[in-house]
Amino acid sequence: MYSEELFNESKNYFPGGVNSPVRAFKPYPFFVKSAGGSKLTDVDGQTYIDYCLAYGPLILGHADPKVVREVSNQLTIGTAYGTPTENEITLAKEVVDRIPAAEMVRFCNSGTEATMSAIRLARGFTGRDKIVKFEGAYHGAHDYVLVKGGSGAATLPDSPGIPVDTTKNTLSVPFNDEEALTELIEKEGENIACIIMEVVMGNVGCIEPKPGFLEFIRKITEENDIVLIFDEVITGFRASRGGAQQYYGVTPDLTTLGKIVGGGLPMGAFCGKKEIMELIAPNGPVYQAGTFSGNPVSVQAGISTLTQLDDAFYKELERKGNFLRSNIQSIIDDEGYNIQPVGLASMFQIYFNPAPVYDYADAQESDRKQFLRYFKSLLKQGVFIPPSQFECNFISNAHSMEDLQKTSEAIEIALEAAFKKRRRF
């Protein structure tokens, strides 16, 4: 198999043979040759219905004709300028029009850069040092947020190479736990600059907030002058036209964006209240900069994507999501599997867990060996999902009802494999 040969060669040049750890799985990942619509084709000639979608950005599917055409046109007139462009304003208007929290925007180069800058901005605005995150939430690969869970106490670095002093001001509590957060704020509130949270925890699978939890957080942050940051790198423009904050009806002070905002090209953004955003250089003293910030190619991809995402688009995408989730639930009910199907809008996952999953600790109780059997069975049947129990799966508008029906049938077989059940004839 050529993928195996390429993987063996790649290990000579890349740590673990990949350029991001989430791409690795045993015995080796397949190497992609091409992609279009809802499908990936690997170098060995196998085609897959793709529910990874580059971990979320490709809401239009692969190689969307409008995006390809308009990005190609941009490439002919330049790839980077180091000066402002009119298109940056066009894309900013789209963001401000859609995201309830957005009054002003700063474009950057990744979701990691967006969360790092938003935290810096919150600290600059409040004059406080401590930040709060939720256990298991992923906010990028920068030092302040790469920490393990710990109930209300300063956490230790989650990776060698990060000094303990760097994370001593990072506090964590369980998701969906109002009591734990209340206790932490009662103790540390006057020192806390911000709470940063994934509205839907998309890097632990797909965990929604309990009813009232977001409203509680909004109220307690306002009462204690704490900046509330919604990390919508995953849910931005996916949960709804205005992201998860519109979907759930709760507006934060700052929002971080990535993935879809760049239309499949590298890009990030953070946005929010004007009084906070205007502290960023050159207007204010909080420094943030980047050579490729507002890169014209990524900006064009973002414009070409967002301008296609109207109300009818989201209605149709949710219909597809509901169809697939309903089929999964029916399979589980018919077979009596004690597992947890979850999801919203165009997001879905199955927790191989007998109990409902409300936080990181719950998610960790999932049976990873069962998930791996499920994943490998789907792969064998030509359905690709992220190779981890703790990632989210995504649907694009390029997925046809035929794709979704085939996927439903493949999931039925894969669940039998996960539970080592014999096929019925």
JSON list of N, CA, C and O in Angstrom, two decimals, residues 171-227:
[
{"chain": "A", "resi": 171, "resn": "LEU", "atom": "N", "xyz": [-6.72, 28.73, 36.05]},
{"chain": "A", "resi": 171, "resn": "LEU", "atom": "CA", "xyz": [-7.57, 27.95, 36.95]},
{"chain": "A", "resi": 171, "resn": "LEU", "atom": "C", "xyz": [-8.56, 27.15, 36.13]},
{"chain": "A", "resi": 171, "resn": "LEU", "atom": "O", "xyz": [-8.94, 27.57, 35.03]},
{"chain": "A", "resi": 172, "resn": "SER", "atom": "N", "xyz": [-8.99, 26.02, 36.65]},
{"chain": "A", "resi": 172, "resn": "SER", "atom": "CA", "xyz": [-9.93, 25.21, 35.88]},
{"chain": "A", "resi": 172, "resn": "SER", "atom": "C", "xyz": [-11.00, 24.62, 36.77]},
{"chain": "A", "resi": 172, "resn": "SER", "atom": "O", "xyz": [-10.78, 24.35, 37.96]},
{"chain": "A", "resi": 173, "resn": "VAL", "atom": "N", "xyz": [-12.17, 24.43, 36.19]},
{"chain": "A", "resi": 173, "resn": "VAL", "atom": "CA", "xyz": [-13.31, 23.81, 36.87]},
{"chain": "A", "resi": 173, "resn": "VAL", "atom": "C", "xyz": [-14.01, 22.88, 35.89]},
{"chain": "A", "resi": 173, "resn": "VAL", "atom": "O", "xyz": [-13.84, 23.00, 34.67]},
{"chain": "A", "resi": 174, "resn": "PRO", "atom": "N", "xyz": [-14.83, 21.95, 36.39]},
{"chain": "A", "resi": 174, "resn": "PRO", "atom": "CA", "xyz": [-15.57, 21.07, 35.48]},
{"chain": "A", "resi": 174, "resn": "PRO", "atom": "C", "xyz": [-16.62, 21.86, 34.69]},
{"chain": "A", "resi": 174, "resn": "PRO", "atom": "O", "xyz": [-17.25, 22.78, 35.22]},
{"chain": "A", "resi": 175, "resn": "PHE", "atom": "N", "xyz": [-16.83, 21.46, 33.46]},
{"chain": "A", "resi": 175, "resn": "PHE", "atom": "CA", "xyz": [-17.87, 22.04, 32.62]},
{"chain": "A", "resi": 175, "resn": "PHE", "atom": "C", "xyz": [-19.23, 21.67, 33.20]},
{"chain": "A", "resi": 175, "resn": "PHE", "atom": "O", "xyz": [-19.42, 20.60, 33.79]},
{"chain": "A", "resi": 176, "resn": "ASN", "atom": "N", "xyz": [-20.19, 22.56, 33.04]},
{"chain": "A", "resi": 176, "resn": "ASN", "atom": "CA", "xyz": [-21.57, 22.34, 33.48]},
{"chain": "A", "resi": 176, "resn": "ASN", "atom": "C", "xyz": [-21.71, 22.26, 35.01]},
{"chain": "A", "resi": 176, "resn": "ASN", "atom": "O", "xyz": [-22.73, 21.76, 35.51]},
{"chain": "A", "resi": 177, "resn": "ASP", "atom": "N", "xyz": [-20.73, 22.76, 35.76]},
{"chain": "A", "resi": 177, "resn": "ASP", "atom": "CA", "xyz": [-20.77, 22.69, 37.22]},
{"chain": "A", "resi": 177, "resn": "ASP", "atom": "C", "xyz": [-20.87, 24.10, 37.79]},
{"chain": "A", "resi": 177, "resn": "ASP", "atom": "O", "xyz": [-19.86, 24.78, 38.00]},
{"chain": "A", "resi": 178, "resn": "GLU", "atom": "N", "xyz": [-22.09, 24.56, 38.04]},
{"chain": "A", "resi": 178, "resn": "GLU", "atom": "CA", "xyz": [-22.30, 25.92, 38.55]},
{"chain": "A", "resi": 178, "resn": "GLU", "atom": "C", "xyz": [-21.71, 26.10, 39.95]},
{"chain": "A", "resi": 178, "resn": "GLU", "atom": "O", "xyz": [-21.14, 27.14, 40.27]},
{"chain": "A", "resi": 179, "resn": "GLU", "atom": "N", "xyz": [-21.84, 25.08, 40.77]},
{"chain": "A", "resi": 179, "resn": "GLU", "atom": "CA", "xyz": [-21.35, 25.18, 42.15]},
{"chain": "A", "resi": 179, "resn": "GLU", "atom": "C", "xyz": [-19.84, 25.36, 42.19]},
{"chain": "A", "resi": 179, "resn": "GLU", "atom": "O", "xyz": [-19.33, 26.22, 42.93]},
{"chain": "A", "resi": 180, "resn": "ALA", "atom": "N", "xyz": [-19.12, 24.58, 41.39]},
{"chain": "A", "resi": 180, "resn": "ALA", "atom": "CA", "xyz": [-17.65, 24.68, 41.39]},
{"chain": "A", "resi": 180, "resn": "ALA", "atom": "C", "xyz": [-17.20, 26.05, 40.91]},
{"chain": "A", "resi": 180, "resn": "ALA", "atom": "O", "xyz": [-16.26, 26.64, 41.46]},
{"chain": "A", "resi": 181, "resn": "LEU", "atom": "N", "xyz": [-17.87, 26.57, 39.88]},
{"chain": "A", "resi": 181, "resn": "LEU", "atom": "CA", "xyz": [-17.48, 27.87, 39.36]},
{"chain": "A", "resi": 181, "resn": "LEU", "atom": "C", "xyz": [-17.82, 28.98, 40.36]},
{"chain": "A", "resi": 181, "resn": "LEU", "atom": "O", "xyz": [-17.04, 29.93, 40.55]},
{"chain": "A", "resi": 182, "resn": "THR", "atom": "N", "xyz": [-18.96, 28.86, 41.02]},
{"chain": "A", "resi": 182, "resn": "THR", "atom": "CA", "xyz": [-19.33, 29.85, 42.04]},
{"chain": "A", "resi": 182, "resn": "THR", "atom": "C", "xyz": [-18.29, 29.90, 43.15]},
{"chain": "A", "resi": 182, "resn": "THR", "atom": "O", "xyz": [-17.85, 30.98, 43.58]},
{"chain": "A", "resi": 183, "resn": "GLU", "atom": "N", "xyz": [-17.88, 28.73, 43.62]},
{"chain": "A", "resi": 183, "resn": "GLU", "atom": "CA", "xyz": [-16.88, 28.67, 44.70]},
{"chain": "A", "resi": 183, "resn": "GLU", "atom": "C", "xyz": [-15.55, 29.28, 44.26]},
{"chain": "A", "resi": 183, "resn": "GLU", "atom": "O", "xyz": [-14.90, 30.00, 45.03]},
{"chain": "A", "resi": 184, "resn": "LEU", "atom": "N", "xyz": [-15.16, 29.01, 43.02]},
{"chain": "A", "resi": 184, "resn": "LEU", "atom": "CA", "xyz": [-13.90, 29.56, 42.52]},
{"chain": "A", "resi": 184, "resn": "LEU", "atom": "C", "xyz": [-13.96, 31.08, 42.45]},
{"chain": "A", "resi": 184, "resn": "LEU", "atom": "O", "xyz": [-13.02, 31.78, 42.85]},
{"chain": "A", "resi": 185, "resn": "ILE", "atom": "N", "xyz": [-15.06, 31.62, 41.94]},
{"chain": "A", "resi": 185, "resn": "ILE", "atom": "CA", "xyz": [-15.18, 33.07, 41.80]},
{"chain": "A", "resi": 185, "resn": "ILE", "atom": "C", "xyz": [-15.29, 33.75, 43.17]},
{"chain": "A", "resi": 185, "resn": "ILE", "atom": "O", "xyz": [-14.76, 34.84, 43.38]},
{"chain": "A", "resi": 186, "resn": "GLU", "atom": "N", "xyz": [-15.96, 33.10, 44.10]},
{"chain": "A", "resi": 186, "resn": "GLU", "atom": "CA", "xyz": [-16.02, 33.66, 45.46]},
{"chain": "A", "resi": 186, "resn": "GLU", "atom": "C", "xyz": [-14.62, 33.79, 46.06]},
{"chain": "A", "resi": 186, "resn": "GLU", "atom": "O", "xyz": [-14.33, 34.73, 46.80]},
{"chain": "A", "resi": 187, "resn": "LYS", "atom": "N", "xyz": [-13.76, 32.86, 45.71]},
{"chain": "A", "resi": 187, "resn": "LYS", "atom": "CA", "xyz": [-12.40, 32.86, 46.24]},
{"chain": "A", "resi": 187, "resn": "LYS", "atom": "C", "xyz": [-11.45, 33.75, 45.46]},
{"chain": "A", "resi": 187, "resn": "LYS", "atom": "O", "xyz": [-10.63, 34.46, 46.04]},
{"chain": "A", "resi": 188, "resn": "GLU", "atom": "N", "xyz": [-11.57, 33.74, 44.13]},
{"chain": "A", "resi": 188, "resn": "GLU", "atom": "CA", "xyz": [-10.57, 34.39, 43.27]},
{"chain": "A", "resi": 188, "resn": "GLU", "atom": "C", "xyz": [-11.12, 35.50, 42.39]},
{"chain": "A", "resi": 188, "resn": "GLU", "atom": "O", "xyz": [-10.38, 36.08, 41.59]},
{"chain": "A", "resi": 189, "resn": "GLY", "atom": "N", "xyz": [-12.40, 35.82, 42.53]},
{"chain": "A", "resi": 189, "resn": "GLY", "atom": "CA", "xyz": [-13.06, 36.71, 41.58]},
{"chain": "A", "resi": 189, "resn": "GLY", "atom": "C", "xyz": [-12.34, 38.01, 41.29]},
{"chain": "A", "resi": 189, "resn": "GLY", "atom": "O", "xyz": [-12.23, 38.42, 40.12]},
{"chain": "A", "resi": 190, "resn": "GLU", "atom": "N", "xyz": [-11.82, 38.67, 42.30]},
{"chain": "A", "resi": 190, "resn": "GLU", "atom": "CA", "xyz": [-11.17, 39.97, 42.08]},
{"chain": "A", "resi": 190, "resn": "GLU", "atom": "C", "xyz": [-9.84, 39.86, 41.34]},
{"chain": "A", "resi": 190, "resn": "GLU", "atom": "O", "xyz": [-9.28, 40.86, 40.92]},
{"chain": "A", "resi": 191, "resn": "ASN", "atom": "N", "xyz": [-9.35, 38.61, 41.17]},
{"chain": "A", "resi": 191, "resn": "ASN", "atom": "CA", "xyz": [-8.09, 38.39, 40.46]},
{"chain": "A", "resi": 191, "resn": "ASN", "atom": "C", "xyz": [-8.29, 37.82, 39.06]},
{"chain": "A", "resi": 191, "resn": "ASN", "atom": "O", "xyz": [-7.33, 37.66, 38.31]},
{"chain": "A", "resi": 192, "resn": "ILE", "atom": "N", "xyz": [-9.55, 37.49, 38.70]},
{"chain": "A", "resi": 192, "resn": "ILE", "atom": "CA", "xyz": [-9.82, 36.80, 37.44]},
{"chain": "A", "resi": 192, "resn": "ILE", "atom": "C", "xyz": [-10.10, 37.80, 36.32]},
{"chain": "A", "resi": 192, "resn": "ILE", "atom": "O", "xyz": [-11.02, 38.61, 36.40]},
{"chain": "A", "resi": 193, "resn": "ALA", "atom": "N", "xyz": [-9.29, 37.72, 35.27]},
{"chain": "A", "resi": 193, "resn": "ALA", "atom": "CA", "xyz": [-9.47, 38.58, 34.11]},
{"chain": "A", "resi": 193, "resn": "ALA", "atom": "C", "xyz": [-10.59, 38.08, 33.20]},
{"chain": "A", "resi": 193, "resn": "ALA", "atom": "O", "xyz": [-11.39, 38.86, 32.69]},
{"chain": "A", "resi": 194, "resn": "CYS", "atom": "N", "xyz": [-10.62, 36.75, 32.99]},
{"chain": "A", "resi": 194, "resn": "CYS", "atom": "CA", "xyz": [-11.58, 36.23, 32.02]},
{"chain": "A", "resi": 194, "resn": "CYS", "atom": "C", "xyz": [-11.91, 34.77, 32.30]},
{"chain": "A", "resi": 194, "resn": "CYS", "atom": "O", "xyz": [-11.15, 34.05, 32.95]},
{"chain": "A", "resi": 195, "resn": "ILE", "atom": "N", "xyz": [-13.04, 34.38, 31.80]},
{"chain": "A", "resi": 195, "resn": "ILE", "atom": "CA", "xyz": [-13.40, 32.97, 31.64]},
{"chain": "A", "resi": 195, "resn": "ILE", "atom": "C", "xyz": [-13.43, 32.71, 30.14]},
{"chain": "A", "resi": 195, "resn": "ILE", "atom": "O", "xyz": [-14.12, 33.41, 29.39]},
{"chain": "A", "resi": 196, "resn": "ILE", "atom": "N", "xyz": [-12.66, 31.72, 29.70]},
{"chain": "A", "resi": 196, "resn": "ILE", "atom": "CA", "xyz": [-12.68, 31.33, 28.29]},
{"chain": "A", "resi": 196, "resn": "ILE", "atom": "C", "xyz": [-13.29, 29.94, 28.20]},
{"chain": "A", "resi": 196, "resn": "ILE", "atom": "O", "xyz": [-12.94, 29.05, 28.97]},
{"chain": "A", "resi": 197, "resn": "MET", "atom": "N", "xyz": [-14.22, 29.78, 27.29]},
{"chain": "A", "resi": 197, "resn": "MET", "atom": "CA", "xyz": [-14.93, 28.50, 27.21]},
{"chain": "A", "resi": 197, "resn": "MET", "atom": "C", "xyz": [-15.35, 28.18, 25.79]},
{"chain": "A", "resi": 197, "resn": "MET", "atom": "O", "xyz": [-15.69, 29.06, 24.99]},
{"chain": "A", "resi": 198, "resn": "GLU", "atom": "N", "xyz": [-15.29, 26.89, 25.46]},
{"chain": "A", "resi": 198, "resn": "GLU", "atom": "CA", "xyz": [-15.98, 26.39, 24.28]},
{"chain": "A", "resi": 198, "resn": "GLU", "atom": "C", "xyz": [-17.47, 26.31, 24.65]},
{"chain": "A", "resi": 198, "resn": "GLU", "atom": "O", "xyz": [-17.81, 25.66, 25.64]},
{"chain": "A", "resi": 199, "resn": "VAL", "atom": "N", "xyz": [-18.33, 26.94, 23.90]},
{"chain": "A", "resi": 199, "resn": "VAL", "atom": "CA", "xyz": [-19.75, 26.90, 24.21]},
{"chain": "A", "resi": 199, "resn": "VAL", "atom": "C", "xyz": [-20.24, 25.46, 24.12]},
{"chain": "A", "resi": 199, "resn": "VAL", "atom": "O", "xyz": [-21.01, 25.00, 24.98]},
{"chain": "A", "resi": 200, "resn": "VAL", "atom": "N", "xyz": [-19.83, 24.77, 23.10]},
{"chain": "A", "resi": 200, "resn": "VAL", "atom": "CA", "xyz": [-20.00, 23.32, 22.98]},
{"chain": "A", "resi": 200, "resn": "VAL", "atom": "C", "xyz": [-18.60, 22.74, 22.98]},
{"chain": "A", "resi": 200, "resn": "VAL", "atom": "O", "xyz": [-17.76, 23.12, 22.17]},
{"chain": "A", "resi": 201, "resn": "MET", "atom": "N", "xyz": [-18.32, 21.84, 23.91]},
{"chain": "A", "resi": 201, "resn": "MET", "atom": "CA", "xyz": [-16.97, 21.29, 24.00]},
{"chain": "A", "resi": 201, "resn": "MET", "atom": "C", "xyz": [-16.74, 20.32, 22.85]},
{"chain": "A", "resi": 201, "resn": "MET", "atom": "O", "xyz": [-17.10, 19.15, 22.88]},
{"chain": "A", "resi": 202, "resn": "GLY", "atom": "N", "xyz": [-16.11, 20.84, 21.79]},
{"chain": "A", "resi": 202, "resn": "GLY", "atom": "CA", "xyz": [-15.91, 20.08, 20.56]},
{"chain": "A", "resi": 202, "resn": "GLY", "atom": "C", "xyz": [-14.59, 19.36, 20.49]},
{"chain": "A", "resi": 202, "resn": "GLY", "atom": "O", "xyz": [-14.32, 18.67, 19.51]},
{"chain": "A", "resi": 203, "resn": "ASN", "atom": "N", "xyz": [-13.75, 19.52, 21.50]},
{"chain": "A", "resi": 203, "resn": "ASN", "atom": "CA", "xyz": [-12.48, 18.80, 21.52]},
{"chain": "A", "resi": 203, "resn": "ASN", "atom": "C", "xyz": [-12.47, 17.72, 22.60]},
{"chain": "A", "resi": 203, "resn": "ASN", "atom": "O", "xyz": [-11.42, 17.21, 22.96]},
{"chain": "A", "resi": 204, "resn": "VAL", "atom": "N", "xyz": [-13.65, 17.40, 23.12]},
{"chain": "A", "resi": 204, "resn": "VAL", "atom": "CA", "xyz": [-13.82, 16.27, 24.02]},
{"chain": "A", "resi": 204, "resn": "VAL", "atom": "C", "xyz": [-14.94, 15.40, 23.45]},
{"chain": "A", "resi": 204, "resn": "VAL", "atom": "O", "xyz": [-15.54, 14.59, 24.13]},
{"chain": "A", "resi": 205, "resn": "GLY", "atom": "N", "xyz": [-15.23, 15.58, 22.19]},
{"chain": "A", "resi": 205, "resn": "GLY", "atom": "CA", "xyz": [-16.33, 14.89, 21.52]},
{"chain": "A", "resi": 205, "resn": "GLY", "atom": "C", "xyz": [-17.35, 15.90, 21.08]},
{"chain": "A", "resi": 205, "resn": "GLY", "atom": "O", "xyz": [-17.20, 16.56, 20.05]},
{"chain": "A", "resi": 206, "resn": "CYS", "atom": "N", "xyz": [-18.40, 16.07, 21.88]},
{"chain": "A", "resi": 206, "resn": "CYS", "atom": "CA", "xyz": [-19.42, 17.09, 21.59]},
{"chain": "A", "resi": 206, "resn": "CYS", "atom": "C", "xyz": [-20.31, 17.20, 22.81]},
{"chain": "A", "resi": 206, "resn": "CYS", "atom": "O", "xyz": [-21.31, 16.49, 22.92]},
{"chain": "A", "resi": 207, "resn": "ILE", "atom": "N", "xyz": [-19.93, 18.07, 23.75]},
{"chain": "A", "resi": 207, "resn": "ILE", "atom": "CA", "xyz": [-20.68, 18.22, 25.00]},
{"chain": "A", "resi": 207, "resn": "ILE", "atom": "C", "xyz": [-21.37, 19.57, 25.00]},
{"chain": "A", "resi": 207, "resn": "ILE", "atom": "O", "xyz": [-20.72, 20.63, 24.95]},
{"chain": "A", "resi": 208, "resn": "GLU", "atom": "N", "xyz": [-22.69, 19.56, 25.06]},
{"chain": "A", "resi": 208, "resn": "GLU", "atom": "CA", "xyz": [-23.46, 20.80, 25.10]},
{"chain": "A", "resi": 208, "resn": "GLU", "atom": "C", "xyz": [-23.57, 21.33, 26.53]},
{"chain": "A", "resi": 208, "resn": "GLU", "atom": "O", "xyz": [-23.50, 20.57, 27.50]},
{"chain": "A", "resi": 209, "resn": "PRO", "atom": "N", "xyz": [-23.77, 22.64, 26.68]},
{"chain": "A", "resi": 209, "resn": "PRO", "atom": "CA", "xyz": [-24.04, 23.18, 28.02]},
{"chain": "A", "resi": 209, "resn": "PRO", "atom": "C", "xyz": [-25.42, 22.75, 28.49]},
{"chain": "A", "resi": 209, "resn": "PRO", "atom": "O", "xyz": [-26.36, 22.65, 27.69]},
{"chain": "A", "resi": 210, "resn": "LYS", "atom": "N", "xyz": [-25.54, 22.49, 29.78]},
{"chain": "A", "resi": 210, "resn": "LYS", "atom": "CA", "xyz": [-26.85, 22.19, 30.34]},
{"chain": "A", "resi": 210, "resn": "LYS", "atom": "C", "xyz": [-27.74, 23.42, 30.24]},
{"chain": "A", "resi": 210, "resn": "LYS", "atom": "O", "xyz": [-27.25, 24.56, 30.23]},
{"chain": "A", "resi": 211, "resn": "PRO", "atom": "N", "xyz": [-29.05, 23.24, 30.18]},
{"chain": "A", "resi": 211, "resn": "PRO", "atom": "CA", "xyz": [-29.96, 24.40, 30.16]},
{"chain": "A", "resi": 211, "resn": "PRO", "atom": "C", "xyz": [-29.68, 25.34, 31.33]},
{"chain": "A", "resi": 211, "resn": "PRO", "atom": "O", "xyz": [-29.59, 24.91, 32.49]},
{"chain": "A", "resi": 212, "resn": "GLY", "atom": "N", "xyz": [-29.50, 26.62, 31.01]},
{"chain": "A", "resi": 212, "resn": "GLY", "atom": "CA", "xyz": [-29.27, 27.62, 32.04]},
{"chain": "A", "resi": 212, "resn": "GLY", "atom": "C", "xyz": [-27.82, 27.86, 32.39]},
{"chain": "A", "resi": 212, "resn": "GLY", "atom": "O", "xyz": [-27.49, 28.86, 33.06]},
{"chain": "A", "resi": 213, "resn": "PHE", "atom": "N", "xyz": [-26.91, 26.97, 31.95]},
{"chain": "A", "resi": 213, "resn": "PHE", "atom": "CA", "xyz": [-25.51, 27.10, 32.35]},
{"chain": "A", "resi": 213, "resn": "PHE", "atom": "C", "xyz": [-24.87, 28.35, 31.74]},
{"chain": "A", "resi": 213, "resn": "PHE", "atom": "O", "xyz": [-24.15, 29.09, 32.43]},
{"chain": "A", "resi": 214, "resn": "LEU", "atom": "N", "xyz": [-25.13, 28.60, 30.48]},
{"chain": "A", "resi": 214, "resn": "LEU", "atom": "CA", "xyz": [-24.54, 29.78, 29.84]},
{"chain": "A", "resi": 214, "resn": "LEU", "atom": "C", "xyz": [-25.11, 31.07, 30.44]},
{"chain": "A", "resi": 214, "resn": "LEU", "atom": "O", "xyz": [-24.37, 32.05, 30.64]},
{"chain": "A", "resi": 215, "resn": "GLU", "atom": "N", "xyz": [-26.39, 31.07, 30.73]},
{"chain": "A", "resi": 215, "resn": "GLU", "atom": "CA", "xyz": [-27.01, 32.25, 31.35]},
{"chain": "A", "resi": 215, "resn": "GLU", "atom": "C", "xyz": [-26.39, 32.51, 32.73]},
{"chain": "A", "resi": 215, "resn": "GLU", "atom": "O", "xyz": [-26.15, 33.66, 33.11]},
{"chain": "A", "resi": 216, "resn": "PHE", "atom": "N", "xyz": [-26.14, 31.43, 33.46]},
{"chain": "A", "resi": 216, "resn": "PHE", "atom": "CA", "xyz": [-25.49, 31.55, 34.77]},
{"chain": "A", "resi": 216, "resn": "PHE", "atom": "C", "xyz": [-24.10, 32.17, 34.63]},
{"chain": "A", "resi": 216, "resn": "PHE", "atom": "O", "xyz": [-23.73, 33.08, 35.38]},
{"chain": "A", "resi": 217, "resn": "ILE", "atom": "N", "xyz": [-23.33, 31.69, 33.66]},
{"chain": "A", "resi": 217, "resn": "ILE", "atom": "CA", "xyz": [-21.97, 32.22, 33.47]},
{"chain": "A", "resi": 217, "resn": "ILE", "atom": "C", "xyz": [-22.02, 33.69, 33.06]},
{"chain": "A", "resi": 217, "resn": "ILE", "atom": "O", "xyz": [-21.23, 34.50, 33.55]},
{"chain": "A", "resi": 218, "resn": "ARG", "atom": "N", "xyz": [-22.94, 34.03, 32.18]},
{"chain": "A", "resi": 218, "resn": "ARG", "atom": "CA", "xyz": [-23.05, 35.42, 31.76]},
{"chain": "A", "resi": 218, "resn": "ARG", "atom": "C", "xyz": [-23.36, 36.32, 32.97]},
{"chain": "A", "resi": 218, "resn": "ARG", "atom": "O", "xyz": [-22.77, 37.41, 33.12]},
{"chain": "A", "resi": 219, "resn": "LYS", "atom": "N", "xyz": [-24.24, 35.89, 33.83]},
{"chain": "A", "resi": 219, "resn": "LYS", "atom": "CA", "xyz": [-24.63, 36.68, 34.99]},
{"chain": "A", "resi": 219, "resn": "LYS", "atom": "C", "xyz": [-23.48, 36.83, 35.99]},
{"chain": "A", "resi": 219, "resn": "LYS", "atom": "O", "xyz": [-23.19, 37.94, 36.45]},
{"chain": "A", "resi": 220, "resn": "ILE", "atom": "N", "xyz": [-22.80, 35.74, 36.29]},
{"chain": "A", "resi": 220, "resn": "ILE", "atom": "CA", "xyz": [-21.75, 35.78, 37.31]},
{"chain": "A", "resi": 220, "resn": "ILE", "atom": "C", "xyz": [-20.52, 36.54, 36.83]},
{"chain": "A", "resi": 220, "resn": "ILE", "atom": "O", "xyz": [-19.83, 37.19, 37.63]},
{"chain": "A", "resi": 221, "resn": "THR", "atom": "N", "xyz": [-20.25, 36.50, 35.53]},
{"chain": "A", "resi": 221, "resn": "THR", "atom": "CA", "xyz": [-19.12, 37.28, 35.01]},
{"chain": "A", "resi": 221, "resn": "THR", "atom": "C", "xyz": [-19.43, 38.77, 35.03]},
{"chain": "A", "resi": 221, "resn": "THR", "atom": "O", "xyz": [-18.57, 39.60, 35.36]},
{"chain": "A", "resi": 222, "resn": "GLU", "atom": "N", "xyz": [-20.66, 39.13, 34.69]},
{"chain": "A", "resi": 222, "resn": "GLU", "atom": "CA", "xyz": [-21.05, 40.54, 34.74]},
{"chain": "A", "resi": 222, "resn": "GLU", "atom": "C", "xyz": [-21.01, 41.08, 36.17]},
{"chain": "A", "resi": 222, "resn": "GLU", "atom": "O", "xyz": [-20.56, 42.20, 36.41]},
{"chain": "A", "resi": 223, "resn": "GLU", "atom": "N", "xyz": [-21.45, 40.28, 37.11]},
{"chain": "A", "resi": 223, "resn": "GLU", "atom": "CA", "xyz": [-21.47, 40.70, 38.52]},
{"chain": "A", "resi": 223, "resn": "GLU", "atom": "C", "xyz": [-20.06, 40.90, 39.09]},
{"chain": "A", "resi": 223, "resn": "GLU", "atom": "O", "xyz": [-19.87, 41.68, 40.02]},
{"chain": "A", "resi": 224, "resn": "ASN", "atom": "N", "xyz": [-19.08, 40.20, 38.50]},
{"chain": "A", "resi": 224, "resn": "ASN", "atom": "CA", "xyz": [-17.71, 40.25, 39.03]},
{"chain": "A", "resi": 224, "resn": "ASN", "atom": "C", "xyz": [-16.72, 40.92, 38.08]},
{"chain": "A", "resi": 224, "resn": "ASN", "atom": "O", "xyz": [-15.51, 40.82, 38.28]},
{"chain": "A", "resi": 225, "resn": "ASP", "atom": "N", "xyz": [-17.24, 41.62, 37.07]},
{"chain": "A", "resi": 225, "resn": "ASP", "atom": "CA", "xyz": [-16.40, 42.36, 36.11]},
{"chain": "A", "resi": 225, "resn": "ASP", "atom": "C", "xyz": [-15.33, 41.46, 35.48]},
{"chain": "A", "resi": 225, "resn": "ASP", "atom": "O", "xyz": [-14.17, 41.84, 35.32]},
{"chain": "A", "resi": 226, "resn": "ILE", "atom": "N", "xyz": [-15.76, 40.25, 35.13]},
{"chain": "A", "resi": 226, "resn": "ILE", "atom": "CA", "xyz": [-14.89, 39.28, 34.47]},
{"chain": "A", "resi": 226, "resn": "ILE", "atom": "C", "xyz": [-15.26, 39.24, 32.99]},
{"chain": "A", "resi": 226, "resn": "ILE", "atom": "O", "xyz": [-16.44, 39.17, 32.63]},
{"chain": "A", "resi": 227, "resn": "VAL", "atom": "N", "xyz": [-14.27, 39.31, 32.12]},
{"chain": "A", "resi": 227, "resn": "VAL", "atom": "CA", "xyz": [-14.51, 39.23, 30.68]},
{"chain": "A", "resi": 227, "resn": "VAL", "atom": "C", "xyz": [-14.88, 37.80, 30.31]},
{"chain": "A", "resi": 227, "resn": "VAL", "atom": "O", "xyz": [-14.18, 36.85, 30.66]}
]
